[in-house]
CSV table of C-alpha atoms and ligand atoms in Angstrom, one decimal:
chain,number,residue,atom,x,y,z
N,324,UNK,CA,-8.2,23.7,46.5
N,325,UNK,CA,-8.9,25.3,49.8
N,326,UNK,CA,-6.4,23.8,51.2
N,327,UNK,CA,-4.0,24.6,49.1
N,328,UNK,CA,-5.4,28.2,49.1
N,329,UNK,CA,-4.8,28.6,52.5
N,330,UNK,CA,-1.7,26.6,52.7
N,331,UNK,CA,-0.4,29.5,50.2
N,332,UNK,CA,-1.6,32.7,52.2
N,333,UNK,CA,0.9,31.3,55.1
N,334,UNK,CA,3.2,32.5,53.1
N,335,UNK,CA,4.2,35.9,51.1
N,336,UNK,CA,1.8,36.1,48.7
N,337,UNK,CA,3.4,38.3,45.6
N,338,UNK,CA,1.4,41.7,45.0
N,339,UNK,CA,2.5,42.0,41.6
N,340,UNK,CA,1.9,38.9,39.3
N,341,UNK,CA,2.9,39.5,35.7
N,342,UNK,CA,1.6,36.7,32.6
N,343,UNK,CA,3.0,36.3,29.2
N,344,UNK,CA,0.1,34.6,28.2
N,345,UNK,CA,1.2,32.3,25.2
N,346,UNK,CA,0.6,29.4,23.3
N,347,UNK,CA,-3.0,29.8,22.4
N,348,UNK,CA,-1.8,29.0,18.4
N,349,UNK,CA,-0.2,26.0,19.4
N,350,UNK,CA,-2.6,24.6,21.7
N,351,UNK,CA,-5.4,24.7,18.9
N,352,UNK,CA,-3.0,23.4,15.6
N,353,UNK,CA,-2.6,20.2,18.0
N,354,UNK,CA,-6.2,19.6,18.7
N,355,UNK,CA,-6.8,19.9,14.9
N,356,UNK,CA,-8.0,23.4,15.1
N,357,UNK,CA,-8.0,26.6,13.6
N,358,UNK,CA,-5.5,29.1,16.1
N,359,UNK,CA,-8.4,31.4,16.7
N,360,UNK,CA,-10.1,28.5,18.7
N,361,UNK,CA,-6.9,28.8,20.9
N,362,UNK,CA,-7.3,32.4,21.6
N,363,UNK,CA,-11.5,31.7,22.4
N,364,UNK,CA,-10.0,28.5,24.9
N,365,UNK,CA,-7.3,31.4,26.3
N,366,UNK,CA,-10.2,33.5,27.3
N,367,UNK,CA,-11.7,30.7,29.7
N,368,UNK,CA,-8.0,30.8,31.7
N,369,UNK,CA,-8.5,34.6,31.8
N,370,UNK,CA,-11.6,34.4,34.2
N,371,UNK,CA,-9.9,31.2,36.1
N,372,UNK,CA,-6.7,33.1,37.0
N,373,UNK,CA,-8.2,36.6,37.9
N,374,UNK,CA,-10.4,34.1,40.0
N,375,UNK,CA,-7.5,32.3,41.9
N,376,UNK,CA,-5.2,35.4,41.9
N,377,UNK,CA,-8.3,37.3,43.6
N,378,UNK,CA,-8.6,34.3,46.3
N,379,UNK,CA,-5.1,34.9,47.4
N,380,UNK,CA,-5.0,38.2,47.3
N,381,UNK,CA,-2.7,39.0,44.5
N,382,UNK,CA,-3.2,42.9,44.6
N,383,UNK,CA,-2.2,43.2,40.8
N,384,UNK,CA,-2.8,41.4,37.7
N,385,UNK,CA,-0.9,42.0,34.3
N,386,UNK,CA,-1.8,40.2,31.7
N,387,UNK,CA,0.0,40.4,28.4
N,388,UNK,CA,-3.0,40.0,26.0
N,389,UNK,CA,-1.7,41.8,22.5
N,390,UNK,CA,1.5,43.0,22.0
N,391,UNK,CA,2.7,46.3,19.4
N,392,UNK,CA,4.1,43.2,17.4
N,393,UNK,CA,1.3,41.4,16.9
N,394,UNK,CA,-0.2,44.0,14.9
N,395,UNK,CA,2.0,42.8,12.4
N,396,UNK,CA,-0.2,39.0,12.5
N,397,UNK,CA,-2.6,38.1,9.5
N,398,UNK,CA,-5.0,40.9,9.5
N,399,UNK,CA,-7.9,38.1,9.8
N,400,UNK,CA,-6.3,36.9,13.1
N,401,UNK,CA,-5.6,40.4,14.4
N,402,UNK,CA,-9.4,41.7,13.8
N,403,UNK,CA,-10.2,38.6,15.6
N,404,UNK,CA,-8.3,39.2,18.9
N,405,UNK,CA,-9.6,42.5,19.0
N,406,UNK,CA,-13.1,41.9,18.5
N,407,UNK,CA,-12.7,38.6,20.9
N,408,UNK,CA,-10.9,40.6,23.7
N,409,UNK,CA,-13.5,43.4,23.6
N,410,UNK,CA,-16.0,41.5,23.8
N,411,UNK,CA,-15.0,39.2,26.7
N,412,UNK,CA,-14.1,42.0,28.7
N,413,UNK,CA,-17.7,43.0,28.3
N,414,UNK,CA,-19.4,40.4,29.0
N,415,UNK,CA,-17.2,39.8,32.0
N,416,UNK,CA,-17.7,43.5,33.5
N,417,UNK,CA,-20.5,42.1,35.6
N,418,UNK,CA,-18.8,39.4,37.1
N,419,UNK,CA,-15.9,41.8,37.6
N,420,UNK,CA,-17.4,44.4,39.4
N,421,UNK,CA,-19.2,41.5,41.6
N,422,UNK,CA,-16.1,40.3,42.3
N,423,UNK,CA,-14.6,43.9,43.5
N,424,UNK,CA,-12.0,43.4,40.5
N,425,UNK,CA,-10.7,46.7,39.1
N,426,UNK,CA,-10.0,46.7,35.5
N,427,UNK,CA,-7.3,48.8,34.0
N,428,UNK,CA,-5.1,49.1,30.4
N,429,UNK,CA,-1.4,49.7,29.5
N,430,UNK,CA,-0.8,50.3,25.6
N,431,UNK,CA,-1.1,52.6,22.9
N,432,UNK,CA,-4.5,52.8,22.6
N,433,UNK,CA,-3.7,55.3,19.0
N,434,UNK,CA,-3.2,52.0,17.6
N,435,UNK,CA,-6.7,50.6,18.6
N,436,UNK,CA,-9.8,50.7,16.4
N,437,UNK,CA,-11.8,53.4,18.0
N,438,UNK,CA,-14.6,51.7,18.5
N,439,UNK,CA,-12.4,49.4,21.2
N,440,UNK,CA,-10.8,52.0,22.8
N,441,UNK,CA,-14.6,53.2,23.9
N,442,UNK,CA,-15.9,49.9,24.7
N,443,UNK,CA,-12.7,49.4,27.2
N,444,UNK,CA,-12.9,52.7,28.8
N,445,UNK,CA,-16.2,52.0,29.4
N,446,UNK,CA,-15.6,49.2,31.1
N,447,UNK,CA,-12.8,50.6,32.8
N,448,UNK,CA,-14.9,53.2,34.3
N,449,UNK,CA,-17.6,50.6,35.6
N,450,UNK,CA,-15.3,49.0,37.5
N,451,UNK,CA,-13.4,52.1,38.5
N,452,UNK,CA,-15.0,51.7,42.1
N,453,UNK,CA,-13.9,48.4,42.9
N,454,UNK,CA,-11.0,47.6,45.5
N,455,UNK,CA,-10.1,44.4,45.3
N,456,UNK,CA,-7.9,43.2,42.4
N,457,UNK,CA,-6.6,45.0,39.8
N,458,UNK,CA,-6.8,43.1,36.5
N,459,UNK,CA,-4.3,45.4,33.7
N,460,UNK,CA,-4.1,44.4,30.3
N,461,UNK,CA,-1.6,44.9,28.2
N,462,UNK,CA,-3.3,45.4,24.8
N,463,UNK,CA,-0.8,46.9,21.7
N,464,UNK,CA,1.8,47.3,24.6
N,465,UNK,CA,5.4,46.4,24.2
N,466,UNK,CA,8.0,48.0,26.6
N,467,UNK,CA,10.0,49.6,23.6
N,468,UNK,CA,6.7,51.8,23.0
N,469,UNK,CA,5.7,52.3,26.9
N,470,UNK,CA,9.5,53.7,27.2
N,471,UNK,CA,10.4,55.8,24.2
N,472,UNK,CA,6.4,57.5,25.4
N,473,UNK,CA,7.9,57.7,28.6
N,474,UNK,CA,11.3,59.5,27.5
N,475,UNK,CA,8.8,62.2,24.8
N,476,UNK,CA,6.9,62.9,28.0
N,477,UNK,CA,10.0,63.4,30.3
N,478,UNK,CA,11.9,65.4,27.2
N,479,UNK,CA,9.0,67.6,27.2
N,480,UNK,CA,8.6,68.6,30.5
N,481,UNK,CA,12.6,69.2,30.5
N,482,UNK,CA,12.1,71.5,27.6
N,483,UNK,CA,9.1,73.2,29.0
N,484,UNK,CA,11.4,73.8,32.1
N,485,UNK,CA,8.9,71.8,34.7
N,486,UNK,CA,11.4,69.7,35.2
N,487,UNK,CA,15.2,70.1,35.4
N,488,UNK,CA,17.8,67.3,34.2
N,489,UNK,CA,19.2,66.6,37.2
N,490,UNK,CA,15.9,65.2,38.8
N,491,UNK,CA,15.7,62.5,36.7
N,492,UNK,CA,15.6,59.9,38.6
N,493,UNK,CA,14.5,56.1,38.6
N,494,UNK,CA,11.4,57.2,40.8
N,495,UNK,CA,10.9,60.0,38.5
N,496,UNK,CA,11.1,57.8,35.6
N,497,UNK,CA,8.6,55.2,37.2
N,498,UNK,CA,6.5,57.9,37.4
N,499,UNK,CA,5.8,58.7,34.0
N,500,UNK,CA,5.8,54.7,32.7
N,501,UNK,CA,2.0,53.3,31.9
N,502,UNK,CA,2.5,51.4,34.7
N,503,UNK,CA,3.1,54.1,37.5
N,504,UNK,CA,-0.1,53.1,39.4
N,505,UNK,CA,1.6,49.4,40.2
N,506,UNK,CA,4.5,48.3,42.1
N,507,UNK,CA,6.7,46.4,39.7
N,508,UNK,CA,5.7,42.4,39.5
N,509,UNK,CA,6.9,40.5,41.9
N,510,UNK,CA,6.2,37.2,39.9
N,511,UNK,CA,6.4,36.9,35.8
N,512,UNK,CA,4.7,33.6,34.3
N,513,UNK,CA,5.1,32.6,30.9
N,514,UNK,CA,3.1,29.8,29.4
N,515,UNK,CA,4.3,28.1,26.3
N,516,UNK,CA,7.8,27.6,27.1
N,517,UNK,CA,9.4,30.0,25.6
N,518,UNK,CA,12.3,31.4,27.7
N,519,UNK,CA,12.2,35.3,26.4
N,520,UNK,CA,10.5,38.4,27.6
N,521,UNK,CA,8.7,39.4,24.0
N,522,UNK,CA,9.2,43.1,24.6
N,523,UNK,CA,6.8,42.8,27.9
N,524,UNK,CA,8.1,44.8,31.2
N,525,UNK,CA,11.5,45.5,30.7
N,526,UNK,CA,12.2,48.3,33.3
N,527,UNK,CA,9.8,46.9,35.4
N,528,UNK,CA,10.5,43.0,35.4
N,529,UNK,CA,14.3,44.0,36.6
N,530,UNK,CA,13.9,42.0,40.1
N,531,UNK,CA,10.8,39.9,39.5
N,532,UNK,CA,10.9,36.3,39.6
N,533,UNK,CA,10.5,34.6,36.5
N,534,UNK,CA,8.6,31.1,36.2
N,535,UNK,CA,8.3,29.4,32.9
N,536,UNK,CA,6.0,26.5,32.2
N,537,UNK,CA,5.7,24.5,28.8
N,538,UNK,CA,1.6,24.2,29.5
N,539,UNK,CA,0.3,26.4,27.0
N,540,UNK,CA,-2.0,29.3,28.0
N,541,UNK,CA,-5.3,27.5,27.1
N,542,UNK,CA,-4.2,24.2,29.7
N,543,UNK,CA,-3.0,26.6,32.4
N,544,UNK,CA,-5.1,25.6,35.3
N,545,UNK,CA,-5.6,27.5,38.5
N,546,UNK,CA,-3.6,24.7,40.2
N,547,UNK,CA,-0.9,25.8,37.9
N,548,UNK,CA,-0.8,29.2,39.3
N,549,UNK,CA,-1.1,28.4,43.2
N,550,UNK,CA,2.2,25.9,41.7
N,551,UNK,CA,4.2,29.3,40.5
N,552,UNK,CA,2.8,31.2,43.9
N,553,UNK,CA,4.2,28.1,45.7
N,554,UNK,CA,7.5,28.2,43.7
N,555,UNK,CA,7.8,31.7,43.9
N,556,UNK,CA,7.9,31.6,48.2
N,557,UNK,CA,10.9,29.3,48.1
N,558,UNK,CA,12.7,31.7,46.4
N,559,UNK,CA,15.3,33.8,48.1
N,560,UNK,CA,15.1,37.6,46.7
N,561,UNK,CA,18.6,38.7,47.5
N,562,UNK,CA,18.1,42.5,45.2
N,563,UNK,CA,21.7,42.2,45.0
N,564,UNK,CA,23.1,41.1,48.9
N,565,UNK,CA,24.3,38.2,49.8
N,566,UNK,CA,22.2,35.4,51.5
N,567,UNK,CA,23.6,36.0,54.4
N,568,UNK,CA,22.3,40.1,54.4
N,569,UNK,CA,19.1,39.0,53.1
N,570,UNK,CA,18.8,36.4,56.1
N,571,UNK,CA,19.6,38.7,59.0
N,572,UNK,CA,16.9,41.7,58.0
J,1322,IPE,C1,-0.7,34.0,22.7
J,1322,IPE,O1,-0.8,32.9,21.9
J,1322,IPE,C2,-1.7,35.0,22.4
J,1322,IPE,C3,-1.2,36.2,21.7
J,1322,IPE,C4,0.0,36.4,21.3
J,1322,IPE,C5,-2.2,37.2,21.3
J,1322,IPE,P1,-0.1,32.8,20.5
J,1322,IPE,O2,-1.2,33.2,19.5
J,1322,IPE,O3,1.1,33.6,20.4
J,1322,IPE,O4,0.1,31.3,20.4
J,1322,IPE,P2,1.4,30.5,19.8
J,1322,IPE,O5,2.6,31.1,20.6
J,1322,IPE,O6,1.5,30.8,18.4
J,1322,IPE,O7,1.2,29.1,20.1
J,1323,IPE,C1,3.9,37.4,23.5
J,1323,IPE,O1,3.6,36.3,22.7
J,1323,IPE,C2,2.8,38.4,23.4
J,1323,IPE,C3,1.6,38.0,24.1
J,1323,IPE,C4,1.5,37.0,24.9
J,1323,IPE,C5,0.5,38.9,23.9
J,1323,IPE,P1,4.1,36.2,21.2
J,1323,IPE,O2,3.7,34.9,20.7
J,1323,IPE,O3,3.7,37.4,20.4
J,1323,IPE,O4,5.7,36.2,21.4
J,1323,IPE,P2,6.9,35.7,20.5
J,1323,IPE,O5,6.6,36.2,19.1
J,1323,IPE,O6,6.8,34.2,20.5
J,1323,IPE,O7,8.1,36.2,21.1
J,1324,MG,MG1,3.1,33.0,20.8
């Protein structure tokens, strides 16, 4: 693994990895198991990845834990992702700040159970001194939400007349996203094999480079990641030039 580590930070290293963590369901209906047994496996991967994206010095880590649709799962199976990814986050906080991670959240938290909401921002704010990674999750997010908050909050300031029309701008509206603290990611990973976006990043997924593996979340191995890293720095990112542009700057 060393090896391969440093055989990786040769190379450009993305800043931005985004993860579409699925498959947790599947994973545990083939072993036999109930699907919350997948999402308990899932959180195992959690700590590997922020471990290997740390190593390489990934600056940014969004992970796509619960989205606004998912509220709409079995209520049994929706109390249990909450109460499971609360609590993990907890326990790990230790480890985190050990490991200079820096923990943040994109989502409407309104929809949260209050007593979640506290326990993150706590954990948020232990962390807040760290200055290594930065570990986002993306709990009740979707990028339908994220971006109609984002047009209410530019609306008003146009109305309050902070703001005039005409300075709306990408920049301006990457400003105001739940996301304006990152760059956009460089590298999007979805496990499970489904090739679709589930309402994660839209705005800001526009140039990243997408990787899709059939390996569902709870098998994804750190080797798997260094694979997509790997993968990812024999792509060309042309951002609309030719080759030939791309080559010569
Ligand atoms: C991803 O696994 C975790 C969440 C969406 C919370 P799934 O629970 O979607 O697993 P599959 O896709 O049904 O296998
Ligand atoms: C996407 O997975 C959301 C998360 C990984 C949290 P889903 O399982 O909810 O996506 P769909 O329903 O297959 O599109
Ligand atoms: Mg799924």
């Amino acid at each position: 693994m060393e090896t391969i580590i440093s055989g990786l930070k040769s190379g450009t290293i993305p800043q931005h990895v985004a993860i579409i963590m699925d498959g947790n369901g599947r994973w545990a209906l083939k072993q036999g198991l109930e699907r919350s047994a997948g999402h308990v496996r899932g959180v195992d991967t959690v700590r590997q990845i922020t471990e290997i994206a740390s190593q390489l010095g990934v600056r940014y880590l969004t992970l796509y834990a619960f989205s606004t649709e998912n509220w709409n799962r079995p209520q049994k199976e929706v109390d249990i992702l909450m109460d499971l990814i609360v609590t993990a986050i907890e326990r790990e906080t230790p480890d985190l700040i050990r490991n200079n991670v820096r923990l943040a959240l994109i989502g409407d938290t309104s929809r949260m159970p209050d007593f979640a909401v506290d326990r993150l921002k706590r954990c948020i704010s232990d962390t807040s001194a760290s200055t290594g990674l930065t570990l986002c999750l993306a709990i009740s997010y979707s990028s339908r939400w994220e971006l109609t908050d984002t047009v209410r909050r530019i609306a008003a300031e146009v109305s309050q007349g902070t703001l005039s029309i005409n300075d709306i701008t990408p920049d301006i509206i990457d400003r105001h996203l739940a996301t304006s603290f990152m760059p956009d990611p460089d590298l999007l990973i979805r496990t499970g094999g489904d090739m679709r976006v589930s309402n994660f990043l839209l705005w800001q997924i526009a140039y990243s480079e997408i990787y899709v593996t059939d390996t569902y979340w709870p098998d994804f191995s750190q080797l798997d990641f260094c694979n997509a890293v790997a993968l990812f720095q024999k792509r060309e990112r042309r951002f609309g030039l030719t080759g030939e542009q791309v080559r010569n700057q």
